[in-house]
Amino acid sequence: MPQLLEHIDAIARKLKRDVLYLDFLKAKRPHRLDYRCLESRSHIAQWFDSEGVEWCECGPFASETVMRSYAGEIFINVPYDETDDHYRKVQTFLEYPDGTMRFDDVGFYVVTLQIAMKNTHHDEPGFWDRWAENF
């Protein structure tokens, strides 16, 4: 049975906090490479596993106007808190001290709970089924 992916904003609402996620640019337009073949994604996932960083696949920020295929996005289950050792460890792995990415084809983002709350109506029972009927 296929695994259902949660949108990153739904994860933020569920956890009631800001959340971190990774976006793999070469898996999106115009490149559309298979995310499973991206060396950067494999390397990052292996590092997360070896360091005990909890992560899972997720969908991008949900939209009612755009339908996207899964492009390898990853939710990182580490609080966005610059004083947190786990966050600093992940940040140091992903970014240089000046804030630029160590992986040129990866985006490292924070979805704030405030922004995620704009889609609370998506959490209503049957919302996506009704949306699909009218798509």
mmCIF file of N, CA, C and O in Angstrom, residues 3-71:
data_model
loop_
_atom_site.group_PDB
_atom_site.id
_atom_site.type_symbol
_atom_site.label_atom_id
_atom_site.label_comp_id
_atom_site.label_asym_id
_atom_site.label_seq_id
_atom_site.Cartn_x
_atom_site.Cartn_y
_atom_site.Cartn_z
ATOM 1 N N GLN A 3 2.468 4.829 0.710
ATOM 2 C CA GLN A 3 2.532 5.678 1.888
ATOM 3 C C GLN A 3 1.942 7.041 1.551
ATOM 4 O O GLN A 3 2.261 7.619 0.522
ATOM 5 N N LEU A 4 1.069 7.554 2.404
ATOM 6 C CA LEU A 4 0.528 8.890 2.203
ATOM 7 C C LEU A 4 1.512 9.902 2.760
ATOM 8 O O LEU A 4 1.970 9.773 3.893
ATOM 9 N N LEU A 5 1.837 10.882 1.959
ATOM 10 C CA LEU A 5 2.745 11.926 2.399
ATOM 11 C C LEU A 5 1.945 13.076 2.989
ATOM 12 O O LEU A 5 0.929 13.480 2.438
ATOM 13 N N GLU A 6 2.434 13.600 4.089
ATOM 14 C CA GLU A 6 1.818 14.791 4.668
ATOM 15 C C GLU A 6 2.513 16.015 4.096
ATOM 16 O O GLU A 6 3.727 16.018 3.923
ATOM 17 N N HIS A 7 1.740 17.040 3.836
ATOM 18 C CA HIS A 7 2.324 18.317 3.417
ATOM 19 C C HIS A 7 3.090 18.900 4.597
ATOM 20 O O HIS A 7 2.712 18.724 5.758
ATOM 21 N N ILE A 8 4.149 19.648 4.301
ATOM 22 C CA ILE A 8 4.981 20.209 5.361
ATOM 23 C C ILE A 8 4.185 21.151 6.259
ATOM 24 O O ILE A 8 4.399 21.186 7.474
ATOM 25 N N ASP A 9 3.229 21.884 5.717
ATOM 26 C CA ASP A 9 2.430 22.787 6.556
ATOM 27 C C ASP A 9 1.495 22.006 7.482
ATOM 28 O O ASP A 9 1.265 22.420 8.622
ATOM 29 N N ALA A 10 1.001 20.845 7.027
ATOM 30 C CA ALA A 10 0.166 20.000 7.894
ATOM 31 C C ALA A 10 1.000 19.444 9.048
ATOM 32 O O ALA A 10 0.513 19.329 10.185
ATOM 33 N N ILE A 11 2.245 19.120 8.777
ATOM 34 C CA ILE A 11 3.145 18.631 9.835
ATOM 35 C C ILE A 11 3.352 19.736 10.875
ATOM 36 O O ILE A 11 3.303 19.475 12.081
ATOM 37 N N ALA A 12 3.563 20.958 10.432
ATOM 38 C CA ALA A 12 3.740 22.078 11.367
ATOM 39 C C ALA A 12 2.511 22.249 12.249
ATOM 40 O O ALA A 12 2.631 22.431 13.473
ATOM 41 N N ARG A 13 1.327 22.161 11.652
ATOM 42 C CA ARG A 13 0.096 22.310 12.444
ATOM 43 C C ARG A 13 -0.056 21.164 13.429
ATOM 44 O O ARG A 13 -0.450 21.369 14.572
ATOM 45 N N LYS A 14 0.272 19.963 12.986
ATOM 46 C CA LYS A 14 0.158 18.792 13.864
ATOM 47 C C LYS A 14 1.106 18.904 15.060
ATOM 48 O O LYS A 14 0.731 18.600 16.189
ATOM 49 N N LEU A 15 2.327 19.360 14.803
ATOM 50 C CA LEU A 15 3.327 19.483 15.865
ATOM 51 C C LEU A 15 3.199 20.794 16.643
ATOM 52 O O LEU A 15 3.843 20.963 17.683
ATOM 53 N N LYS A 16 2.407 21.726 16.091
ATOM 54 C CA LYS A 16 2.201 23.033 16.720
ATOM 55 C C LYS A 16 3.516 23.791 16.921
ATOM 56 O O LYS A 16 3.756 24.400 17.969
ATOM 57 N N ARG A 17 4.351 23.749 15.855
ATOM 58 C CA ARG A 17 5.629 24.468 15.910
ATOM 59 C C ARG A 17 6.154 24.715 14.501
ATOM 60 O O ARG A 17 5.672 24.132 13.539
ATOM 61 N N ASP A 18 7.157 25.567 14.425
ATOM 62 C CA ASP A 18 7.867 25.768 13.163
ATOM 63 C C ASP A 18 8.564 24.465 12.799
ATOM 64 O O ASP A 18 9.004 23.719 13.690
ATOM 65 N N VAL A 19 8.670 24.179 11.504
ATOM 66 C CA VAL A 19 9.297 22.928 11.068
ATOM 67 C C VAL A 19 10.324 23.194 9.977
ATOM 68 O O VAL A 19 10.263 24.199 9.265
ATOM 69 N N LEU A 20 11.252 22.255 9.862
ATOM 70 C CA LEU A 20 12.335 22.329 8.885
ATOM 71 C C LEU A 20 12.097 21.335 7.769
ATOM 72 O O LEU A 20 11.625 20.222 8.019
ATOM 73 N N TYR A 21 12.445 21.740 6.560
ATOM 74 C CA TYR A 21 12.392 20.763 5.479
ATOM 75 C C TYR A 21 13.404 21.091 4.397
ATOM 76 O O TYR A 21 13.911 22.204 4.303
ATOM 77 N N LEU A 22 13.694 20.055 3.605
ATOM 78 C CA LEU A 22 14.636 20.160 2.496
ATOM 79 C C LEU A 22 13.896 19.982 1.182
ATOM 80 O O LEU A 22 12.996 19.154 1.075
ATOM 81 N N ASP A 23 14.337 20.739 0.207
ATOM 82 C CA ASP A 23 13.787 20.737 -1.132
ATOM 83 C C ASP A 23 14.943 20.410 -2.083
ATOM 84 O O ASP A 23 16.037 20.965 -1.915
ATOM 85 N N PHE A 24 14.723 19.535 -3.030
ATOM 86 C CA PHE A 24 15.792 19.108 -3.941
ATOM 87 C C PHE A 24 15.514 19.687 -5.320
ATOM 88 O O PHE A 24 14.656 19.213 -6.061
ATOM 89 N N LEU A 25 16.256 20.731 -5.642
ATOM 90 C CA LEU A 25 15.970 21.552 -6.816
ATOM 91 C C LEU A 25 16.077 20.793 -8.126
ATOM 92 O O LEU A 25 15.305 21.050 -9.051
ATOM 93 N N LYS A 26 16.987 19.854 -8.236
ATOM 94 C CA LYS A 26 17.152 19.116 -9.493
ATOM 95 C C LYS A 26 16.007 18.129 -9.745
ATOM 96 O O LYS A 26 15.850 17.632 -10.851
ATOM 97 N N ALA A 27 15.205 17.855 -8.722
ATOM 98 C CA ALA A 27 14.058 16.959 -8.890
ATOM 99 C C ALA A 27 12.814 17.726 -9.342
ATOM 100 O O ALA A 27 11.780 17.132 -9.607
ATOM 101 N N LYS A 28 12.928 19.037 -9.440
ATOM 102 C CA LYS A 28 11.804 19.880 -9.832
ATOM 103 C C LYS A 28 12.018 20.430 -11.224
ATOM 104 O O LYS A 28 13.068 20.241 -11.824
ATOM 105 N N ARG A 29 11.016 21.147 -11.709
ATOM 106 C CA ARG A 29 11.152 21.819 -13.001
ATOM 107 C C ARG A 29 12.330 22.752 -12.964
ATOM 108 O O ARG A 29 12.560 23.367 -11.931
ATOM 109 N N PRO A 30 13.067 22.958 -13.994
ATOM 110 C CA PRO A 30 12.944 22.330 -15.307
ATOM 111 C C PRO A 30 13.705 21.009 -15.411
ATOM 112 O O PRO A 30 13.614 20.331 -16.411
ATOM 113 N N HIS A 31 14.457 20.636 -14.363
ATOM 114 C CA HIS A 31 15.324 19.454 -14.434
ATOM 115 C C HIS A 31 14.545 18.136 -14.372
ATOM 116 O O HIS A 31 14.758 17.250 -15.172
ATOM 117 N N ARG A 32 13.713 18.000 -13.335
ATOM 118 C CA ARG A 32 12.879 16.815 -13.112
ATOM 119 C C ARG A 32 13.667 15.513 -13.051
ATOM 120 O O ARG A 32 13.238 14.480 -13.573
ATOM 121 N N LEU A 33 14.821 15.540 -12.417
ATOM 122 C CA LEU A 33 15.574 14.305 -12.231
ATOM 123 C C LEU A 33 14.886 13.445 -11.181
ATOM 124 O O LEU A 33 14.196 13.958 -10.299
ATOM 125 N N ASP A 34 15.087 12.156 -11.250
ATOM 126 C CA ASP A 34 14.523 11.241 -10.262
ATOM 127 C C ASP A 34 15.214 11.496 -8.927
ATOM 128 O O ASP A 34 16.434 11.346 -8.807
ATOM 129 N N TYR A 35 14.448 11.917 -7.921
ATOM 130 C CA TYR A 35 15.025 12.257 -6.619
ATOM 131 C C TYR A 35 15.803 11.096 -6.011
ATOM 132 O O TYR A 35 16.742 11.302 -5.251
ATOM 133 N N ARG A 36 15.431 9.864 -6.364
ATOM 134 C CA ARG A 36 16.123 8.692 -5.804
ATOM 135 C C ARG A 36 17.547 8.567 -6.331
ATOM 136 O O ARG A 36 18.357 7.832 -5.767
ATOM 137 N N CYS A 37 17.856 9.274 -7.402
ATOM 138 C CA CYS A 37 19.191 9.223 -8.004
ATOM 139 C C CYS A 37 20.059 10.420 -7.625
ATOM 140 O O CYS A 37 21.207 10.499 -8.069
ATOM 141 N N LEU A 38 19.534 11.326 -6.836
ATOM 142 C CA LEU A 38 20.300 12.519 -6.472
ATOM 143 C C LEU A 38 21.323 12.176 -5.387
ATOM 144 O O LEU A 38 20.967 11.745 -4.293
ATOM 145 N N GLU A 39 22.575 12.407 -5.710
ATOM 146 C CA GLU A 39 23.661 12.098 -4.774
ATOM 147 C C GLU A 39 23.523 12.910 -3.479
ATOM 148 O O GLU A 39 23.737 12.390 -2.389
ATOM 149 N N SER A 40 23.150 14.166 -3.611
ATOM 150 C CA SER A 40 23.019 15.019 -2.423
ATOM 151 C C SER A 40 21.947 14.471 -1.477
ATOM 152 O O SER A 40 22.154 14.422 -0.259
ATOM 153 N N ARG A 41 20.815 14.039 -2.021
ATOM 154 C CA ARG A 41 19.739 13.526 -1.179
ATOM 155 C C ARG A 41 20.169 12.236 -0.483
ATOM 156 O O ARG A 41 19.921 12.053 0.711
ATOM 157 N N SER A 42 20.817 11.354 -1.211
ATOM 158 C CA SER A 42 21.302 10.103 -0.615
ATOM 159 C C SER A 42 22.302 10.384 0.491
ATOM 160 O O SER A 42 22.233 9.784 1.574
ATOM 161 N N HIS A 43 23.227 11.294 0.230
ATOM 162 C CA HIS A 43 24.249 11.640 1.219
ATOM 163 C C HIS A 43 23.618 12.223 2.484
ATOM 164 O O HIS A 43 23.975 11.838 3.610
ATOM 165 N N ILE A 44 22.677 13.136 2.301
ATOM 166 C CA ILE A 44 22.006 13.762 3.443
ATOM 167 C C ILE A 44 21.215 12.728 4.241
ATOM 168 O O ILE A 44 21.296 12.681 5.475
ATOM 169 N N ALA A 45 20.447 11.887 3.573
ATOM 170 C CA ALA A 45 19.655 10.864 4.263
ATOM 171 C C ALA A 45 20.562 9.909 5.037
ATOM 172 O O ALA A 45 20.255 9.541 6.183
ATOM 173 N N GLN A 46 21.667 9.512 4.441
ATOM 174 C CA GLN A 46 22.617 8.629 5.135
ATOM 175 C C GLN A 46 23.197 9.316 6.360
ATOM 176 O O GLN A 46 23.338 8.699 7.414
ATOM 177 N N TRP A 47 23.537 10.596 6.218
ATOM 178 C CA TRP A 47 24.083 11.328 7.363
ATOM 179 C C TRP A 47 23.047 11.431 8.468
ATOM 180 O O TRP A 47 23.350 11.203 9.646
ATOM 181 N N PHE A 48 21.788 11.783 8.117
ATOM 182 C CA PHE A 48 20.727 11.850 9.122
ATOM 183 C C PHE A 48 20.613 10.519 9.853
ATOM 184 O O PHE A 48 20.549 10.476 11.079
ATOM 185 N N ASP A 49 20.584 9.429 9.104
ATOM 186 C CA ASP A 49 20.465 8.104 9.721
ATOM 187 C C ASP A 49 21.642 7.805 10.640
ATOM 188 O O ASP A 49 21.459 7.314 11.758
ATOM 189 N N SER A 50 22.853 8.102 10.185
ATOM 190 C CA SER A 50 24.038 7.791 10.996
ATOM 191 C C SER A 50 24.130 8.668 12.241
ATOM 192 O O SER A 50 24.699 8.258 13.249
ATOM 193 N N GLU A 51 23.561 9.860 12.189
ATOM 194 C CA GLU A 51 23.609 10.785 13.325
ATOM 195 C C GLU A 51 22.350 10.713 14.200
ATOM 196 O O GLU A 51 22.235 11.456 15.170
ATOM 197 N N GLY A 52 21.416 9.846 13.836
ATOM 198 C CA GLY A 52 20.191 9.708 14.620
ATOM 199 C C GLY A 52 19.231 10.872 14.475
ATOM 200 O O GLY A 52 18.426 11.130 15.367
ATOM 201 N N VAL A 53 19.301 11.575 13.352
ATOM 202 C CA VAL A 53 18.385 12.689 13.086
ATOM 203 C C VAL A 53 17.108 12.103 12.484
ATOM 204 O O VAL A 53 17.147 11.456 11.437
ATOM 205 N N GLU A 54 15.998 12.326 13.156
ATOM 206 C CA GLU A 54 14.717 11.794 12.686
ATOM 207 C C GLU A 54 14.228 12.608 11.489
ATOM 208 O O GLU A 54 14.216 13.835 11.524
ATOM 209 N N TRP A 55 13.850 11.915 10.422
ATOM 210 C CA TRP A 55 13.371 12.575 9.210
ATOM 211 C C TRP A 55 12.370 11.671 8.518
ATOM 212 O O TRP A 55 12.295 10.476 8.798
ATOM 213 N N CYS A 56 11.598 12.258 7.618
ATOM 214 C CA CYS A 56 10.699 11.463 6.780
ATOM 215 C C CYS A 56 10.383 12.263 5.518
ATOM 216 O O CYS A 56 10.573 13.479 5.461
ATOM 217 N N GLU A 57 9.901 11.564 4.526
ATOM 218 C CA GLU A 57 9.471 12.210 3.292
ATOM 219 C C GLU A 57 8.204 13.001 3.578
ATOM 220 O O GLU A 57 7.397 12.608 4.428
ATOM 221 N N CYS A 58 8.057 14.122 2.882
ATOM 222 C CA CYS A 58 6.870 14.958 3.060
ATOM 223 C C CYS A 58 6.540 15.637 1.745
ATOM 224 O O CYS A 58 7.367 15.677 0.837
ATOM 225 N N GLY A 59 5.349 16.160 1.670
ATOM 226 C CA GLY A 59 4.976 16.952 0.515
ATOM 227 C C GLY A 59 5.344 18.405 0.744
ATOM 228 O O GLY A 59 5.579 18.823 1.876
ATOM 229 N N PRO A 60 5.377 19.201 -0.318
ATOM 230 C CA PRO A 60 5.653 20.629 -0.166
ATOM 231 C C PRO A 60 4.483 21.333 0.510
ATOM 232 O O PRO A 60 3.476 20.702 0.850
ATOM 233 N N PHE A 61 4.584 22.626 0.691
ATOM 234 C CA PHE A 61 3.499 23.422 1.245
ATOM 235 C C PHE A 61 2.254 23.197 0.378
ATOM 236 O O PHE A 61 2.317 23.311 -0.841
ATOM 237 N N ALA A 62 1.158 22.843 0.992
ATOM 238 C CA ALA A 62 -0.065 22.488 0.257
ATOM 239 C C ALA A 62 -0.633 23.691 -0.493
ATOM 240 O O ALA A 62 -0.611 24.820 -0.010
ATOM 241 N N SER A 63 -1.150 23.413 -1.672
ATOM 242 C CA SER A 63 -1.769 24.436 -2.503
ATOM 243 C C SER A 63 -3.057 23.889 -3.101
ATOM 244 O O SER A 63 -3.108 22.734 -3.515
ATOM 245 N N GLU A 64 -4.056 24.733 -3.157
ATOM 246 C CA GLU A 64 -5.318 24.351 -3.788
ATOM 247 C C GLU A 64 -5.319 24.662 -5.276
ATOM 248 O O GLU A 64 -6.256 24.303 -5.981
ATOM 249 N N THR A 65 -4.270 25.305 -5.768
ATOM 250 C CA THR A 65 -4.237 25.711 -7.167
ATOM 251 C C THR A 65 -3.174 24.993 -7.989
ATOM 252 O O THR A 65 -3.149 25.127 -9.205
ATOM 253 N N VAL A 66 -2.300 24.248 -7.326
ATOM 254 C CA VAL A 66 -1.209 23.562 -8.015
ATOM 255 C C VAL A 66 -1.129 22.119 -7.509
ATOM 256 O O VAL A 66 -1.216 21.876 -6.317
ATOM 257 N N MET A 67 -0.964 21.207 -8.437
ATOM 258 C CA MET A 67 -0.768 19.800 -8.073
ATOM 259 C C MET A 67 0.657 19.436 -8.484
ATOM 260 O O MET A 67 1.051 19.657 -9.628
ATOM 261 N N ARG A 68 1.431 18.916 -7.536
ATOM 262 C CA ARG A 68 2.830 18.593 -7.810
ATOM 263 C C ARG A 68 3.112 17.134 -7.509
ATOM 264 O O ARG A 68 2.549 16.564 -6.581
ATOM 265 N N SER A 69 4.032 16.576 -8.260
ATOM 266 C CA SER A 69 4.522 15.227 -7.967
ATOM 267 C C SER A 69 5.539 15.323 -6.841
ATOM 268 O O SER A 69 6.185 16.354 -6.653
ATOM 269 N N TYR A 70 5.701 14.226 -6.118
ATOM 270 C CA TYR A 70 6.699 14.187 -5.060
ATOM 271 C C TYR A 70 8.082 14.343 -5.680
ATOM 272 O O TYR A 70 8.421 13.671 -6.645
ATOM 273 N N ALA A 71 8.873 15.256 -5.106
ATOM 274 C CA ALA A 71 10.205 15.549 -5.646
ATOM 275 C C ALA A 71 11.289 15.379 -4.583
ATOM 276 O O ALA A 71 12.275 16.095 -4.580
#
